[in-house]
mmCIF file of C-alpha atoms and ligand atoms in Angstrom:
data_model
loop_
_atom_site.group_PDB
_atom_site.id
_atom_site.type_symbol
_atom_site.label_atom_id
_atom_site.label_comp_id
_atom_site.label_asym_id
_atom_site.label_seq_id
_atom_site.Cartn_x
_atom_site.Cartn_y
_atom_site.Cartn_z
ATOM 1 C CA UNK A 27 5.853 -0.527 46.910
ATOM 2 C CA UNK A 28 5.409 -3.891 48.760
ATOM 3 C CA UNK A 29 7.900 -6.049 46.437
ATOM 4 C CA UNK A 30 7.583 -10.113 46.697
ATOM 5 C CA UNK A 31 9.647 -12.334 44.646
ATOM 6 C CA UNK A 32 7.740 -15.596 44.256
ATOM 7 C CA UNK A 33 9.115 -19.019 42.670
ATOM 8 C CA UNK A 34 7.278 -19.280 39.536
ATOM 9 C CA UNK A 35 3.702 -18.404 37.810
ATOM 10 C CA UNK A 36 1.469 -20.586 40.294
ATOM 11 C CA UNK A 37 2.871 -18.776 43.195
ATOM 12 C CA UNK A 38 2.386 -15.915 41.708
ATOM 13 C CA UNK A 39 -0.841 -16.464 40.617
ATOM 14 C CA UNK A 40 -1.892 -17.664 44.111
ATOM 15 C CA UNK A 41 -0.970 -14.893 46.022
ATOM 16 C CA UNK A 42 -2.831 -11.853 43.416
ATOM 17 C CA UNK A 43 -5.626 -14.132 43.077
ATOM 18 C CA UNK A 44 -5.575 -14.543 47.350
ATOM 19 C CA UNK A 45 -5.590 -11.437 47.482
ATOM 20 C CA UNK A 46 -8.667 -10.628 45.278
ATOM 21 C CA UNK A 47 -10.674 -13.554 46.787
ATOM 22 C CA UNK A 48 -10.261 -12.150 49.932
ATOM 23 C CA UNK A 49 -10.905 -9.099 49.288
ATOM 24 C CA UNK A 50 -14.414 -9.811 47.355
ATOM 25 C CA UNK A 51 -15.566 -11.987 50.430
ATOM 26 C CA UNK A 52 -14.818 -9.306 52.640
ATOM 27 C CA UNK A 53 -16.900 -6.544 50.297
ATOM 28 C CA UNK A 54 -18.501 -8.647 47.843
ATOM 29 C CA UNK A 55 -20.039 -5.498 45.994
ATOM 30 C CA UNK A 56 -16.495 -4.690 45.223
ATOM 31 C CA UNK A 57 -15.303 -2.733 41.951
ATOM 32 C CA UNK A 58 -11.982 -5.084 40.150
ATOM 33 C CA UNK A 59 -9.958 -3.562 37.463
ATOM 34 C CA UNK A 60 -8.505 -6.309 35.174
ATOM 35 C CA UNK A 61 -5.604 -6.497 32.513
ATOM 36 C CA UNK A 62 -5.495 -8.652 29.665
ATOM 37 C CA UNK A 63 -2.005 -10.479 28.462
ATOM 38 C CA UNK A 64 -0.328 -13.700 29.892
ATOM 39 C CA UNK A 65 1.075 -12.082 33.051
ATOM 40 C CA UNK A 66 -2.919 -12.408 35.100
ATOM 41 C CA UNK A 67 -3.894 -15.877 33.295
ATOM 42 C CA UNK A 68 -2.572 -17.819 36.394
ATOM 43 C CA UNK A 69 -4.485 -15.308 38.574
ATOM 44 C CA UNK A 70 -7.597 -15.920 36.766
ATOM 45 C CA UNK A 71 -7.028 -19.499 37.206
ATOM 46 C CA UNK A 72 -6.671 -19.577 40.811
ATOM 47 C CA UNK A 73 -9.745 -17.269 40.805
ATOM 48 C CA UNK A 74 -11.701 -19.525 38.657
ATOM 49 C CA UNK A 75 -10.389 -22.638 41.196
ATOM 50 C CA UNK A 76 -11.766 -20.955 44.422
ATOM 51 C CA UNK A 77 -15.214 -20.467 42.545
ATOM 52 C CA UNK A 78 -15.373 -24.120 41.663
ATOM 53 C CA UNK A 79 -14.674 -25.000 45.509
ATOM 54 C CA UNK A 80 -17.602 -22.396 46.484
ATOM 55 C CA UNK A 81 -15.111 -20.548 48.179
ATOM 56 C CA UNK A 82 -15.998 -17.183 46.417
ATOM 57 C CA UNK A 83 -18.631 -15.575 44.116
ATOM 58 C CA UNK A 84 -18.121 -12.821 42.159
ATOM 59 C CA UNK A 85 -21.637 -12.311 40.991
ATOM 60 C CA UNK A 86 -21.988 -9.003 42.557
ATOM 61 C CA UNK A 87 -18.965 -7.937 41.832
ATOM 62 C CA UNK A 88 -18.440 -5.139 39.035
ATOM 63 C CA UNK A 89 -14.874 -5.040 36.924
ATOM 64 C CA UNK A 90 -13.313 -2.647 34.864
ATOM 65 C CA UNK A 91 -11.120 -3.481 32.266
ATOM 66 C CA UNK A 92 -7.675 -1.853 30.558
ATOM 67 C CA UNK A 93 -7.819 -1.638 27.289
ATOM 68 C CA UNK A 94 -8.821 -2.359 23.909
ATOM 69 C CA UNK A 95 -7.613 -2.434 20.279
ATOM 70 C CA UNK A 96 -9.208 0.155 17.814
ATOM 71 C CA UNK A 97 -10.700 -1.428 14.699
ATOM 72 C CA UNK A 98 -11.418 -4.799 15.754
ATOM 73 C CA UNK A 99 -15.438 -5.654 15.683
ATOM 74 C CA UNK A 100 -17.073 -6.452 18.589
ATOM 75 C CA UNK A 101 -16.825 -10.396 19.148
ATOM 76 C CA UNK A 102 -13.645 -10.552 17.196
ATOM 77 C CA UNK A 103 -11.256 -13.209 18.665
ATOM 78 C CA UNK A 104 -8.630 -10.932 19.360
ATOM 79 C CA UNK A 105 -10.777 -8.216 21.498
ATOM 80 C CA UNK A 106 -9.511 -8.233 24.958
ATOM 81 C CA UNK A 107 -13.273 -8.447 25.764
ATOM 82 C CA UNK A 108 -13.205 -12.265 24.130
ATOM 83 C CA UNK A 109 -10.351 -12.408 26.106
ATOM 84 C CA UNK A 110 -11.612 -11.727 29.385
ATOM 85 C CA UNK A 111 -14.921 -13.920 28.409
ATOM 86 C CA UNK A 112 -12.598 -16.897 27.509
ATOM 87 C CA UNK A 113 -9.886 -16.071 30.183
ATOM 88 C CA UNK A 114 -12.614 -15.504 33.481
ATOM 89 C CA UNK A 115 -16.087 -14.068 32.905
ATOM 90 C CA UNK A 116 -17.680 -17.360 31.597
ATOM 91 C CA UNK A 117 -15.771 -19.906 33.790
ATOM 92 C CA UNK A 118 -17.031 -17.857 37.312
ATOM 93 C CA UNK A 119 -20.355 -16.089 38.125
ATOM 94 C CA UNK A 120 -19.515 -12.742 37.039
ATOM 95 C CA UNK A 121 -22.473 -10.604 35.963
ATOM 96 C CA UNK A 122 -22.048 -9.975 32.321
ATOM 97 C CA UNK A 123 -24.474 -7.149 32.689
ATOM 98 C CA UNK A 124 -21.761 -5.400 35.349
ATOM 99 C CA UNK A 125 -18.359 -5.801 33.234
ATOM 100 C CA UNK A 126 -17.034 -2.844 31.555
ATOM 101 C CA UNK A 127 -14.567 -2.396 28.481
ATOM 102 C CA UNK A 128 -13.625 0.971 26.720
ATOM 103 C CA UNK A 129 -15.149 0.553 23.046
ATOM 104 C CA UNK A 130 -11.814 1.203 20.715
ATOM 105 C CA UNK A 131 -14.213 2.003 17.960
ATOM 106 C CA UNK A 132 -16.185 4.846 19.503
ATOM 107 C CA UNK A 133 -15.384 8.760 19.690
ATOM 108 C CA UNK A 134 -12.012 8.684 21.945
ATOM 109 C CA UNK A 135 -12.975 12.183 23.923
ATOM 110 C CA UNK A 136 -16.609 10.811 24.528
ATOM 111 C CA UNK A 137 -15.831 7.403 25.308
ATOM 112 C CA UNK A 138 -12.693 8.755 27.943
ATOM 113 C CA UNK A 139 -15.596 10.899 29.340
ATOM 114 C CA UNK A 140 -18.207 8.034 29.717
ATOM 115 C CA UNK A 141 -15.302 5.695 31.175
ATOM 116 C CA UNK A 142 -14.884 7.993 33.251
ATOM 117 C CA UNK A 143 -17.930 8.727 34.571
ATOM 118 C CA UNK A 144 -18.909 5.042 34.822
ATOM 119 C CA UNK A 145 -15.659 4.064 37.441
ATOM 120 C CA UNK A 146 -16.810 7.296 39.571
ATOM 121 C CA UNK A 147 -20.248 6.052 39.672
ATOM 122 C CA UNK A 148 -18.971 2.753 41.301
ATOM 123 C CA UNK A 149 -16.848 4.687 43.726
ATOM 124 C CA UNK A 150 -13.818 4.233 42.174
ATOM 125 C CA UNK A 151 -11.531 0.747 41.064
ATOM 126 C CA UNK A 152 -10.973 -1.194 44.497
ATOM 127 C CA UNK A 153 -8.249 -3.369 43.322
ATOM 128 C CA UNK A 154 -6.525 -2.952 39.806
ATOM 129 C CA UNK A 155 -4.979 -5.938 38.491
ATOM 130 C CA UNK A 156 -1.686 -4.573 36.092
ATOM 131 C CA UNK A 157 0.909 -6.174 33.966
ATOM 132 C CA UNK A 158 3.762 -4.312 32.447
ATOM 133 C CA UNK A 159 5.077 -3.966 28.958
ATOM 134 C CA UNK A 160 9.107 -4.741 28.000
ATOM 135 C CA UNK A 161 9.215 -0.728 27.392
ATOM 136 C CA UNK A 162 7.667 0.184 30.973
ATOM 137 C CA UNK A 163 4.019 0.414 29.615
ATOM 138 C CA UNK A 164 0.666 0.061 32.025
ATOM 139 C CA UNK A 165 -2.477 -0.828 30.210
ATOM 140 C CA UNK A 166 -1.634 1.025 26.792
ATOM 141 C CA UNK A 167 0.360 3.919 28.164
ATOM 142 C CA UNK A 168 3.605 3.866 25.918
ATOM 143 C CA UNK A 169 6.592 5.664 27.104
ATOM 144 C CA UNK A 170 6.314 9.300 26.131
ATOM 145 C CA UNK A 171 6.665 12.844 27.560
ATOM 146 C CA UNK A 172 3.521 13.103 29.864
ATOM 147 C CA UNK A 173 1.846 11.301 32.256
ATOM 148 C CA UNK A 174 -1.799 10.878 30.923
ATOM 149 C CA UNK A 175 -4.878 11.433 32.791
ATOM 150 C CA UNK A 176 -8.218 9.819 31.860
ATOM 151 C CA UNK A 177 -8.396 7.041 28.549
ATOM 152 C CA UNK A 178 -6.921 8.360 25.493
ATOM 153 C CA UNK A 179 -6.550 6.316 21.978
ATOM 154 C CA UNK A 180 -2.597 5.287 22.104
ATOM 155 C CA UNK A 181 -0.508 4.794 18.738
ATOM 156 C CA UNK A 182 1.232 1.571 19.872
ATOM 157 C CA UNK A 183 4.534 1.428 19.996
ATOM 158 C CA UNK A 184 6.696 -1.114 18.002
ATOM 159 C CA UNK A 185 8.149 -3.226 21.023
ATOM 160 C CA UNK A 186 4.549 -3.425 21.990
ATOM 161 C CA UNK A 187 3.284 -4.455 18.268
ATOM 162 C CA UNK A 188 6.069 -6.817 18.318
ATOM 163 C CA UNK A 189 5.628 -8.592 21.724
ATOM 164 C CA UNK A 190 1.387 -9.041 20.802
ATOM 165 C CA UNK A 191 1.784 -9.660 17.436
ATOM 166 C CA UNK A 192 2.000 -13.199 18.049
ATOM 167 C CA UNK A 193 -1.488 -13.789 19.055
ATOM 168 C CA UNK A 194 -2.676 -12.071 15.973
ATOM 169 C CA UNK A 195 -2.487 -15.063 13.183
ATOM 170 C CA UNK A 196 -5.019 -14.300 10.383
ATOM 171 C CA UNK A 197 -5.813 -10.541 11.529
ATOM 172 C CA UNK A 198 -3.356 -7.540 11.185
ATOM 173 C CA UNK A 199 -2.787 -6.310 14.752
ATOM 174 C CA UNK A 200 -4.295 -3.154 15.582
ATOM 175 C CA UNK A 201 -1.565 -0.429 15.385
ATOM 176 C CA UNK A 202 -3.753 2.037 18.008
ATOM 177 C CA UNK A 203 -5.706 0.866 21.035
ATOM 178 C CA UNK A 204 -8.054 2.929 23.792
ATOM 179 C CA UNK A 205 -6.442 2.743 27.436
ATOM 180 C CA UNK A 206 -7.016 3.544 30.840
ATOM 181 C CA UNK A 207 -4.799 7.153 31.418
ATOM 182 C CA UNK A 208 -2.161 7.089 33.912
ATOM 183 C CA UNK A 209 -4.412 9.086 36.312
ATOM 184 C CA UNK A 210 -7.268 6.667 36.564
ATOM 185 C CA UNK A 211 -4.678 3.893 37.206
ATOM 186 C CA UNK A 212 -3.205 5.663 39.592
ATOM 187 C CA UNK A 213 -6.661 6.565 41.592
ATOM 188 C CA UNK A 214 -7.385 2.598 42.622
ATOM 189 C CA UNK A 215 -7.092 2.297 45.863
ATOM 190 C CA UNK A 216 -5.021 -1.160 45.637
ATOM 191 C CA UNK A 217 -3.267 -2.051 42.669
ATOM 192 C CA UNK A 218 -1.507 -5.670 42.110
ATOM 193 C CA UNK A 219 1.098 -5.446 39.323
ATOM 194 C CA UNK A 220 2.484 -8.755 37.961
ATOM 195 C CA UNK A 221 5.822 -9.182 36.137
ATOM 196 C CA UNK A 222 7.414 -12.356 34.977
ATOM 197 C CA UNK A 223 10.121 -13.623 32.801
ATOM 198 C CA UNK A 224 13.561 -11.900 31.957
ATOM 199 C CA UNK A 225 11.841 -9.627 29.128
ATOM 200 C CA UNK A 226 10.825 -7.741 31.682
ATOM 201 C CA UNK A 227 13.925 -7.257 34.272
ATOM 202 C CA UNK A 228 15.216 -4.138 32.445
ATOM 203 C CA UNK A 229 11.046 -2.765 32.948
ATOM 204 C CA UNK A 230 11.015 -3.757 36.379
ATOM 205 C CA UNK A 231 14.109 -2.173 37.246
ATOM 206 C CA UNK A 232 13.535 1.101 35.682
ATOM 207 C CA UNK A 233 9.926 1.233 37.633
ATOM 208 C CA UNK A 234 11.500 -0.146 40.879
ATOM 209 C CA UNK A 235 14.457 1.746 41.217
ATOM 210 C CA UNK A 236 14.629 4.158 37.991
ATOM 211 C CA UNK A 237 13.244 7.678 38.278
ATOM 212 C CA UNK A 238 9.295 8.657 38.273
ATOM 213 C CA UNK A 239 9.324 9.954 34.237
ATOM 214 C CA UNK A 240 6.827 9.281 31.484
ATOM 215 C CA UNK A 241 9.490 7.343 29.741
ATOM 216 C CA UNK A 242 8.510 4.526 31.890
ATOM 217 C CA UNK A 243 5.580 5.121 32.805
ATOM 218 C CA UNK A 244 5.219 2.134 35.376
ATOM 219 C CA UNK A 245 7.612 4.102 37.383
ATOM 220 C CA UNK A 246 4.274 6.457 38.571
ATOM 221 C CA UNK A 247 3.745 3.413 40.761
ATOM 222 C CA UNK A 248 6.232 4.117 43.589
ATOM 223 C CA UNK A 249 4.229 7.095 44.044
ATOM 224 C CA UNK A 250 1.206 5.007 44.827
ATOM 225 C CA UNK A 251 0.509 4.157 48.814
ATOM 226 C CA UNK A 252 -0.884 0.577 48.274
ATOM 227 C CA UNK A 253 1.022 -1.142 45.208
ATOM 228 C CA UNK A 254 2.112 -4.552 45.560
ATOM 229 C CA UNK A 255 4.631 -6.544 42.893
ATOM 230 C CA UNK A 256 4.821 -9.987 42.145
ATOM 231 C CA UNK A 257 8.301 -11.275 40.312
ATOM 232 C CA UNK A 258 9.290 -14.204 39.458
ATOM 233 C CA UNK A 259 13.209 -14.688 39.662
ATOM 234 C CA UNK A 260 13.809 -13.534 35.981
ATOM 235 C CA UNK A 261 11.957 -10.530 36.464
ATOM 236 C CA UNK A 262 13.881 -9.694 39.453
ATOM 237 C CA UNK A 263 17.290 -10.697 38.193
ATOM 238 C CA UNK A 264 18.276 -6.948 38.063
ATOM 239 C CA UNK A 265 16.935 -5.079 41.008
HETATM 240 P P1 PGA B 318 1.971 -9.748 29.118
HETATM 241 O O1 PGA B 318 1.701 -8.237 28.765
HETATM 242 O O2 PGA B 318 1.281 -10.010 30.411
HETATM 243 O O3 PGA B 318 1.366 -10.533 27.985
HETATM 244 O O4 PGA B 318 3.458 -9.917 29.212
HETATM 245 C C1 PGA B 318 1.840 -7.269 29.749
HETATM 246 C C2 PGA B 318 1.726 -5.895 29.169
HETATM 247 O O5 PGA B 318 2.104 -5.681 27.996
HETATM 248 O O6 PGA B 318 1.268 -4.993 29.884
#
């Protein structure tokens, strides 16, 4: 694991979003997983910044993203798919027509396969943008007793119902979601995994230095040969 701690969000933001820019002008038919969640907004922003300059374009670029809740219709305000659209895909030249989102509503063994199928197609995630949950989650993968494989309909735990809740103001929150497994994480060939604020020291810790078990399941990552983690101060405060 390539650790940096960074001064604040900007910095942070900066250096993912540096590394992502540079990346796509380098291949610019590249496949980019993304993760919804405050932790990539300043990413996004830098991302969106360098477009405006015409110092990248992502239009042939195909992404991949997380997650989704179960039971939300499509368009609904609190889809991570409006997210993404508010967050990135409509302030850059991102193909609409070459995004990808796991449908929480549809059959969870034949929408795992046709995830699936779709991310080998492209060759595989080139870099996979993460954040990481209070209780050690990536994507939707709550702690539990096994490391998942391909995208599998989660029950959500409560510490994750109670950190997201708060976006949710005249809509129940979702109590399930659809997620990227543990194994397709894991197969990127880069991944970028962003952690700020103190809520997540005790996380960070456990993945950092803790040992490789399901019950944090962002531990898997210092098994991976190309990880990089961006802390703020806070979220370093215990490692
Ligand atoms: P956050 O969520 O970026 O909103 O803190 C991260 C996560 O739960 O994975």
């Amino acid at each position: 694991m390539d650790i940096r701690i960074l001064e604040n969000v900007e910095e942070i933001g900066a250096a993912a979003g540096r590394i992502i820019c540079d990346f796509v002008n380098e291949k610019p038919a590249c496949v980019l997983g993304f993760a919804t969640g405050a932790s990539p907004v300043p990413t996004y922003n830098y991302m969106i910044e360098q477009f405006n300059e015409g110092k990248v374009s992502f239009k042939d670029v195909t992404t991949f993203n997380l997650d989704e809740y179960c039971g939300l219709p499509e368009g609904h305000k609190n889809s991570y798919k409006t997210f993404m659209f508010e967050n990135l895909f409509s302030k850059v030249d991102i193909d609409p027509a070459k995004v990808n989102f796991l449908d929480g509503n549809a059959d969870e063994a034949e929408e795992s396969r046709r995830y699936a199928e779709a991310i080998k197609a492209k060759g595989g995630v080139d870099i996979q943008i993460l954040g990481i949950g209070r209780n050690g989650h990536i994507a939707f993968n709550e702690p539990s007793d096994e490391f998942t494989d391909e995208a599998w309909k989660v029950t959500l735990s409560q510490s994750t119902i109670d950190a997201n809740s708060i976006y949710f103001d005249d809509t129940e929150m979702p109590t399930s979601a659809m997620t990227m497994g543990i194994g397709s994480i894991m197969r990127s060939k880069k991944i970028i995994l962003i952690a700020t604020g103190s809520s997540k020291a005790e996380a960070v810790k456990a993945m950092i230095q803790g040992e490789v078990t399901p019950q944090c399941p962002a531990s898997i990552l210092q098994k991976h040969d190309d990880t990089v983690i961006l802390l703020d101060k806070a979220a370093a405060s215990l490692i």
